[in-house]
């Protein structure tokens, strides 16, 4: 069971992914990139990130639903990967 995961909604910001994924990978937690209805040229950056880092998981949304919907999709994937719902709620809403 993982105790934590990074959930990153991605919409039209593919070029910034590589350095972010590289920095987060050092923590050795799953990195969930949520494709929030991007065009193919942005999706290519997500696929490159997944090929470069085995910690990356991609969740694909057919159309853009906004940051909230993308975060929720990512949370479902995190739960599927074994991150407890309590950890998700704490990481998202708690301080």
PDB file of C-alpha atoms in Angstrom:
ATOM      1  CA  UNK A   1       0.000   0.000   0.000  1.00  0.00           C
ATOM      2  CA  UNK A   2       1.347   3.411  -0.975  1.00  0.00           C
ATOM      3  CA  UNK A   3       0.990   6.152   1.584  1.00  0.00           C
ATOM      4  CA  UNK A   4       1.127   8.979  -0.927  1.00  0.00           C
ATOM      5  CA  UNK A   5       0.849   9.850  -4.619  1.00  0.00           C
ATOM      6  CA  UNK A   6       1.302  13.005  -6.655  1.00  0.00           C
ATOM      7  CA  UNK A   7      -1.737  13.945  -8.744  1.00  0.00           C
ATOM      8  CA  UNK A   8      -0.989  16.475 -11.479  1.00  0.00           C
ATOM      9  CA  UNK A   9      -3.760  17.736 -13.760  1.00  0.00           C
ATOM     10  CA  UNK A  10      -2.324  18.563 -17.190  1.00  0.00           C
ATOM     11  CA  UNK A  11      -4.047  20.815 -19.684  1.00  0.00           C
ATOM     12  CA  UNK A  12      -2.006  22.487 -22.419  1.00  0.00           C
ATOM     13  CA  UNK A  13       1.237  22.477 -20.392  1.00  0.00           C
ATOM     14  CA  UNK A  14       3.126  19.499 -21.800  1.00  0.00           C
ATOM     15  CA  UNK A  15       6.476  21.234 -22.145  1.00  0.00           C
ATOM     16  CA  UNK A  16       6.758  21.744 -18.380  1.00  0.00           C
ATOM     17  CA  UNK A  17       6.277  18.065 -17.479  1.00  0.00           C
ATOM     18  CA  UNK A  18       9.797  16.667 -17.812  1.00  0.00           C
ATOM     19  CA  UNK A  19      11.459  18.775 -15.088  1.00  0.00           C
ATOM     20  CA  UNK A  20       8.487  18.364 -12.754  1.00  0.00           C
ATOM     21  CA  UNK A  21       8.430  14.585 -13.132  1.00  0.00           C
ATOM     22  CA  UNK A  22      12.203  14.422 -12.720  1.00  0.00           C
ATOM     23  CA  UNK A  23      12.029  16.380  -9.465  1.00  0.00           C
ATOM     24  CA  UNK A  24       9.092  14.404  -8.043  1.00  0.00           C
ATOM     25  CA  UNK A  25      10.568  11.016  -8.985  1.00  0.00           C
ATOM     26  CA  UNK A  26      13.252  11.382  -6.338  1.00  0.00           C
ATOM     27  CA  UNK A  27      10.569  10.863  -3.672  1.00  0.00           C
ATOM     28  CA  UNK A  28       9.695   7.412  -5.099  1.00  0.00           C
ATOM     29  CA  UNK A  29       5.913   7.851  -4.931  1.00  0.00           C
ATOM     30  CA  UNK A  30       3.499   7.286  -7.812  1.00  0.00           C
ATOM     31  CA  UNK A  31       3.105  10.288 -10.113  1.00  0.00           C
ATOM     32  CA  UNK A  32      -0.343  10.471 -11.671  1.00  0.00           C
ATOM     33  CA  UNK A  33      -0.588  12.744 -14.692  1.00  0.00           C
ATOM     34  CA  UNK A  34      -4.180  13.496 -15.638  1.00  0.00           C
ATOM     35  CA  UNK A  35      -4.621  14.256 -19.329  1.00  0.00           C
ATOM     36  CA  UNK A  36      -7.576  16.626 -19.143  1.00  0.00           C
ATOM     37  CA  UNK A  37      -8.649  16.492 -22.787  1.00  0.00           C
ATOM     38  CA  UNK A  38      -5.386  17.600 -24.392  1.00  0.00           C
ATOM     39  CA  UNK A  39      -4.636  17.615 -28.126  1.00  0.00           C
ATOM     40  CA  UNK A  40      -2.261  14.918 -29.437  1.00  0.00           C
ATOM     41  CA  UNK A  41       0.831  17.146 -29.344  1.00  0.00           C
ATOM     42  CA  UNK A  42       0.418  17.643 -25.569  1.00  0.00           C
ATOM     43  CA  UNK A  43      -0.398  13.953 -25.030  1.00  0.00           C
ATOM     44  CA  UNK A  44       2.983  13.133 -26.571  1.00  0.00           C
ATOM     45  CA  UNK A  45       4.678  14.892 -23.632  1.00  0.00           C
ATOM     46  CA  UNK A  46       2.707  12.793 -21.161  1.00  0.00           C
ATOM     47  CA  UNK A  47       3.738   9.618 -22.973  1.00  0.00           C
ATOM     48  CA  UNK A  48       7.390  10.738 -22.970  1.00  0.00           C
ATOM     49  CA  UNK A  49       7.197  11.330 -19.227  1.00  0.00           C
ATOM     50  CA  UNK A  50       5.751   7.848 -18.703  1.00  0.00           C
ATOM     51  CA  UNK A  51       8.486   6.259 -20.831  1.00  0.00           C
ATOM     52  CA  UNK A  52      11.192   8.143 -18.926  1.00  0.00           C
ATOM     53  CA  UNK A  53       9.895   7.325 -15.435  1.00  0.00           C
ATOM     54  CA  UNK A  54       8.297   4.060 -14.276  1.00  0.00           C
ATOM     55  CA  UNK A  55       6.520   5.907 -11.445  1.00  0.00           C
ATOM     56  CA  UNK A  56       4.308   7.793 -13.923  1.00  0.00           C
ATOM     57  CA  UNK A  57       0.715   6.721 -14.496  1.00  0.00           C
ATOM     58  CA  UNK A  58      -1.521   8.489 -17.008  1.00  0.00           C
ATOM     59  CA  UNK A  59      -5.248   8.995 -16.582  1.00  0.00           C
ATOM     60  CA  UNK A  60      -6.963  10.159 -19.763  1.00  0.00           C
ATOM     61  CA  UNK A  61     -10.111  12.256 -19.778  1.00  0.00           C
ATOM     62  CA  UNK A  62     -11.891  12.486 -23.145  1.00  0.00           C
ATOM     63  CA  UNK A  63     -12.588  16.194 -22.788  1.00  0.00           C
ATOM     64  CA  UNK A  64     -11.491  19.001 -20.530  1.00  0.00           C
ATOM     65  CA  UNK A  65     -13.492  19.029 -17.334  1.00  0.00           C
ATOM     66  CA  UNK A  66     -11.480  21.554 -15.360  1.00  0.00           C
ATOM     67  CA  UNK A  67      -8.983  21.187 -12.553  1.00  0.00           C
ATOM     68  CA  UNK A  68     -11.456  19.792 -10.014  1.00  0.00           C
ATOM     69  CA  UNK A  69     -12.641  17.003 -12.285  1.00  0.00           C
ATOM     70  CA  UNK A  70      -9.051  16.178 -13.224  1.00  0.00           C
ATOM     71  CA  UNK A  71      -7.997  15.986  -9.565  1.00  0.00           C
ATOM     72  CA  UNK A  72     -10.919  13.693  -8.768  1.00  0.00           C
ATOM     73  CA  UNK A  73      -9.977  11.413 -11.699  1.00  0.00           C
ATOM     74  CA  UNK A  74      -6.423  11.330 -10.377  1.00  0.00           C
ATOM     75  CA  UNK A  75      -7.630  10.518  -6.873  1.00  0.00           C
ATOM     76  CA  UNK A  76      -9.549   7.515  -8.182  1.00  0.00           C
ATOM     77  CA  UNK A  77      -6.371   6.289  -9.885  1.00  0.00           C
ATOM     78  CA  UNK A  78      -4.392   6.839  -6.678  1.00  0.00           C
ATOM     79  CA  UNK A  79      -6.903   4.748  -4.759  1.00  0.00           C
ATOM     80  CA  UNK A  80      -6.608   2.048  -7.451  1.00  0.00           C
ATOM     81  CA  UNK A  81      -2.831   2.098  -6.849  1.00  0.00           C
ATOM     82  CA  UNK A  82      -3.343   1.516  -3.140  1.00  0.00           C
ATOM     83  CA  UNK A  83      -3.230   5.008  -1.676  1.00  0.00           C
ATOM     84  CA  UNK A  84      -5.705   5.080   1.191  1.00  0.00           C
ATOM     85  CA  UNK A  85      -8.719   7.389   0.856  1.00  0.00           C
ATOM     86  CA  UNK A  86      -7.749   8.965   4.190  1.00  0.00           C
ATOM     87  CA  UNK A  87      -4.347   9.946   2.796  1.00  0.00           C
ATOM     88  CA  UNK A  88      -5.988  11.393  -0.305  1.00  0.00           C
ATOM     89  CA  UNK A  89      -8.367  13.531   1.716  1.00  0.00           C
ATOM     90  CA  UNK A  90      -5.578  14.716   3.993  1.00  0.00           C
ATOM     91  CA  UNK A  91      -3.229  15.543   1.136  1.00  0.00           C
ATOM     92  CA  UNK A  92      -5.938  17.359  -0.806  1.00  0.00           C
ATOM     93  CA  UNK A  93      -7.902  19.178   1.881  1.00  0.00           C
ATOM     94  CA  UNK A  94      -5.921  19.049   5.141  1.00  0.00           C
ATOM     95  CA  UNK A  95      -3.076  21.256   6.303  1.00  0.00           C
TER      96      UNK A  95
END
